[in-house]
GROMACS .gro file of C-alpha atoms in nm:
model
  178
    1UNK     CA    1  -1.635  -1.550  -1.870
    2UNK     CA    2  -1.898  -1.271  -1.930
    3UNK     CA    3  -1.834  -0.955  -2.111
    4UNK     CA    4  -1.816  -0.707  -1.821
    5UNK     CA    5  -1.593  -0.647  -1.530
    6UNK     CA    6  -1.611  -0.940  -1.274
    7UNK     CA    7  -1.517  -1.057  -0.947
    8UNK     CA    8  -1.534  -1.424  -0.826
    9UNK     CA    9  -1.505  -1.570  -0.470
   10UNK     CA   10  -1.371  -1.926  -0.460
   11UNK     CA   11  -1.494  -2.091  -0.141
   12UNK     CA   12  -1.344  -2.423  -0.019
   13UNK     CA   13  -1.627  -2.609  -0.159
   14UNK     CA   14  -1.525  -2.475  -0.487
   15UNK     CA   15  -1.831  -2.286  -0.565
   16UNK     CA   16  -1.753  -1.981  -0.742
   17UNK     CA   17  -1.970  -1.674  -0.628
   18UNK     CA   18  -1.759  -1.356  -0.618
   19UNK     CA   19  -1.358  -1.353  -0.617
   20UNK     CA   20  -1.191  -1.363  -0.279
   21UNK     CA   21  -0.959  -1.611  -0.129
   22UNK     CA   22  -1.072  -1.613   0.229
   23UNK     CA   23  -0.795  -1.538   0.475
   24UNK     CA   24  -0.620  -1.861   0.590
   25UNK     CA   25  -0.455  -1.869   0.927
   26UNK     CA   26  -0.193  -2.135   0.928
   27UNK     CA   27   0.152  -2.170   1.074
   28UNK     CA   28   0.470  -2.244   0.864
   29UNK     CA   29   0.814  -2.233   0.996
   30UNK     CA   30   1.062  -1.978   0.902
   31UNK     CA   31   1.094  -1.619   0.867
   32UNK     CA   32   0.963  -1.374   0.595
   33UNK     CA   33   1.245  -1.170   0.476
   34UNK     CA   34   1.152  -0.800   0.398
   35UNK     CA   35   1.221  -0.729   0.025
   36UNK     CA   36   1.290  -0.388  -0.133
   37UNK     CA   37   1.166  -0.386  -0.495
   38UNK     CA   38   1.087  -0.091  -0.720
   39UNK     CA   39   0.718  -0.003  -0.711
   40UNK     CA   40   0.572   0.144  -1.038
   41UNK     CA   41   0.292   0.402  -1.065
   42UNK     CA   42   0.019   0.141  -1.056
   43UNK     CA   43   0.187  -0.028  -0.763
   44UNK     CA   44   0.183   0.308  -0.572
   45UNK     CA   45  -0.165   0.400  -0.655
   46UNK     CA   46  -0.293   0.050  -0.543
   47UNK     CA   47  -0.118   0.071  -0.205
   48UNK     CA   48  -0.230   0.429  -0.160
   49UNK     CA   49  -0.574   0.367  -0.225
   50UNK     CA   50  -0.595   0.054  -0.013
   51UNK     CA   51  -0.424   0.233   0.273
   52UNK     CA   52  -0.671   0.523   0.241
   53UNK     CA   53  -0.960   0.277   0.252
   54UNK     CA   54  -0.809   0.109   0.563
   55UNK     CA   55  -0.769   0.448   0.745
   56UNK     CA   56  -1.139   0.472   0.815
   57UNK     CA   57  -1.407   0.244   0.964
   58UNK     CA   58  -1.599   0.063   0.683
   59UNK     CA   59  -1.904  -0.147   0.624
   60UNK     CA   60  -1.830  -0.459   0.408
   61UNK     CA   61  -2.160  -0.625   0.354
   62UNK     CA   62  -2.294  -0.723   0.696
   63UNK     CA   63  -1.946  -0.680   0.862
   64UNK     CA   64  -1.825  -0.357   1.023
   65UNK     CA   65  -1.452  -0.295   1.041
   66UNK     CA   66  -1.260  -0.049   1.245
   67UNK     CA   67  -0.986   0.147   1.074
   68UNK     CA   68  -0.677  -0.073   1.008
   69UNK     CA   69  -0.314   0.004   1.010
   70UNK     CA   70  -0.156   0.071   0.661
   71UNK     CA   71  -0.006  -0.215   0.476
   72UNK     CA   72   0.349  -0.226   0.346
   73UNK     CA   73   0.446  -0.327  -0.010
   74UNK     CA   74   0.610  -0.665  -0.035
   75UNK     CA   75   0.802  -0.785  -0.350
   76UNK     CA   76   0.744  -1.159  -0.283
   77UNK     CA   77   0.371  -1.104  -0.268
   78UNK     CA   78   0.385  -0.896  -0.580
   79UNK     CA   79   0.577  -1.177  -0.750
   80UNK     CA   80   0.306  -1.418  -0.640
   81UNK     CA   81   0.038  -1.184  -0.758
   82UNK     CA   82   0.201  -1.122  -1.098
   83UNK     CA   83   0.271  -1.493  -1.158
   84UNK     CA   84  -0.114  -1.572  -1.083
   85UNK     CA   85  -0.238  -1.284  -1.304
   86UNK     CA   86  -0.011  -1.401  -1.591
   87UNK     CA   87  -0.123  -1.766  -1.562
   88UNK     CA   88  -0.497  -1.638  -1.564
   89UNK     CA   89  -0.410  -1.462  -1.891
   90UNK     CA   90  -0.197  -1.734  -2.045
   91UNK     CA   91  -0.413  -2.039  -1.954
   92UNK     CA   92  -0.769  -1.858  -1.994
   93UNK     CA   93  -0.913  -1.917  -1.654
   94UNK     CA   94  -1.025  -1.686  -1.367
   95UNK     CA   95  -1.010  -1.844  -1.035
   96UNK     CA   96  -0.803  -1.843  -0.710
   97UNK     CA   97  -0.698  -2.194  -0.787
   98UNK     CA   98  -0.488  -2.260  -1.088
   99UNK     CA   99  -0.534  -2.554  -1.318
  100UNK     CA  100  -0.256  -2.726  -1.139
  101UNK     CA  101  -0.453  -2.697  -0.808
  102UNK     CA  102  -0.232  -2.459  -0.660
  103UNK     CA  103  -0.405  -2.197  -0.436
  104UNK     CA  104  -0.295  -1.860  -0.287
  105UNK     CA  105  -0.105  -1.996   0.024
  106UNK     CA  106   0.100  -2.227  -0.180
  107UNK     CA  107   0.181  -1.959  -0.440
  108UNK     CA  108   0.304  -1.725  -0.169
  109UNK     CA  109   0.509  -2.004   0.013
  110UNK     CA  110   0.668  -2.107  -0.316
  111UNK     CA  111   0.819  -1.763  -0.325
  112UNK     CA  112   0.991  -1.792  -0.003
  113UNK     CA  113   0.743  -1.590   0.206
  114UNK     CA  114   0.653  -1.769   0.550
  115UNK     CA  115   0.318  -1.643   0.648
  116UNK     CA  116   0.067  -1.670   0.930
  117UNK     CA  117  -0.225  -1.521   0.740
  118UNK     CA  118  -0.289  -1.491   0.363
  119UNK     CA  119  -0.570  -1.366   0.131
  120UNK     CA  120  -0.622  -1.268  -0.238
  121UNK     CA  121  -0.839  -1.056  -0.447
  122UNK     CA  122  -0.887  -1.100  -0.825
  123UNK     CA  123  -1.066  -0.909  -1.068
  124UNK     CA  124  -1.085  -0.862  -1.457
  125UNK     CA  125  -1.198  -0.586  -1.695
  126UNK     CA  126  -1.129  -0.292  -1.474
  127UNK     CA  127  -0.929  -0.037  -1.671
  128UNK     CA  128  -0.791   0.164  -1.384
  129UNK     CA  129  -0.685   0.136  -1.025
  130UNK     CA  130  -0.996   0.366  -0.931
  131UNK     CA  131  -1.236   0.108  -1.097
  132UNK     CA  132  -1.071  -0.210  -0.961
  133UNK     CA  133  -1.059  -0.061  -0.599
  134UNK     CA  134  -1.407   0.064  -0.625
  135UNK     CA  135  -1.522  -0.285  -0.744
  136UNK     CA  136  -1.340  -0.455  -0.453
  137UNK     CA  137  -1.475  -0.219  -0.203
  138UNK     CA  138  -1.827  -0.272  -0.327
  139UNK     CA  139  -1.798  -0.645  -0.273
  140UNK     CA  140  -1.828  -0.769   0.082
  141UNK     CA  141  -1.558  -1.042   0.055
  142UNK     CA  142  -1.294  -0.814  -0.120
  143UNK     CA  143  -1.368  -0.534   0.094
  144UNK     CA  144  -1.314  -0.767   0.410
  145UNK     CA  145  -0.975  -0.877   0.278
  146UNK     CA  146  -0.877  -0.503   0.223
  147UNK     CA  147  -0.996  -0.418   0.572
  148UNK     CA  148  -0.860  -0.721   0.762
  149UNK     CA  149  -0.613  -0.589   1.021
  150UNK     CA  150  -0.457  -0.924   1.043
  151UNK     CA  151  -0.288  -0.853   0.712
  152UNK     CA  152   0.038  -0.628   0.736
  153UNK     CA  153   0.167  -0.657   0.373
  154UNK     CA  154   0.046  -0.660   0.023
  155UNK     CA  155   0.153  -0.706  -0.332
  156UNK     CA  156  -0.040  -0.685  -0.659
  157UNK     CA  157  -0.013  -0.694  -1.031
  158UNK     CA  158  -0.209  -0.584  -1.329
  159UNK     CA  159  -0.164  -0.791  -1.650
  160UNK     CA  160  -0.299  -0.705  -1.990
  161UNK     CA  161  -0.459  -0.973  -2.201
  162UNK     CA  162  -0.438  -0.843  -2.560
  163UNK     CA  163  -0.763  -0.910  -2.756
  164UNK     CA  164  -0.952  -1.010  -2.466
  165UNK     CA  165  -1.273  -0.816  -2.343
  166UNK     CA  166  -1.182  -0.922  -1.987
  167UNK     CA  167  -0.839  -0.747  -1.991
  168UNK     CA  168  -0.668  -0.652  -1.774
  169UNK     CA  169  -0.643  -0.916  -1.516
  170UNK     CA  170  -0.573  -0.812  -1.146
  171UNK     CA  171  -0.437  -1.005  -0.844
  172UNK     CA  172  -0.390  -0.857  -0.489
  173UNK     CA  173  -0.227  -1.074  -0.238
  174UNK     CA  174  -0.251  -1.000   0.127
  175UNK     CA  175  -0.036  -1.150   0.409
  176UNK     CA  176   0.106  -1.126   0.756
  177UNK     CA  177   0.457  -1.282   0.783
  178UNK     CA  178   0.560  -1.517   1.070
   0.00000   0.00000   0.00000
């Protein structure tokens, strides 16, 4: 890791460039169950800023996006995001793929969420919601995940890493249920 905020994209070839798990469109059987969970101030701020960004057309690198409908918060996606951010802190890695080889779609499915599309943004070192959203919107891949109208729900987590210059670690998971 380097000593400033960073983002990495993990492509299927496992070359790290900037941090985005590209949306995956696969079918799994079963229905997603909407959960009700208590959102904290950070959760509300993240969701509000993402929905504000989605409310207007946006250029993400070379791609143009029309305004997209607002996302709903999903507890299972939040749980998947938190587990991944905690694992990055505890196991000292920064990737969409865990040391066990598990990727975003599996983490989401393991929480009982049946999805037709899934994506993930990760970041580290941004100390506020404003800074992490600004960073993601400045990165073409992250911005594309935020603006992807295929996604209808999100969950996210911020996890502190005491003593680390890369703290906090952020994970944002997007999905569309079956």
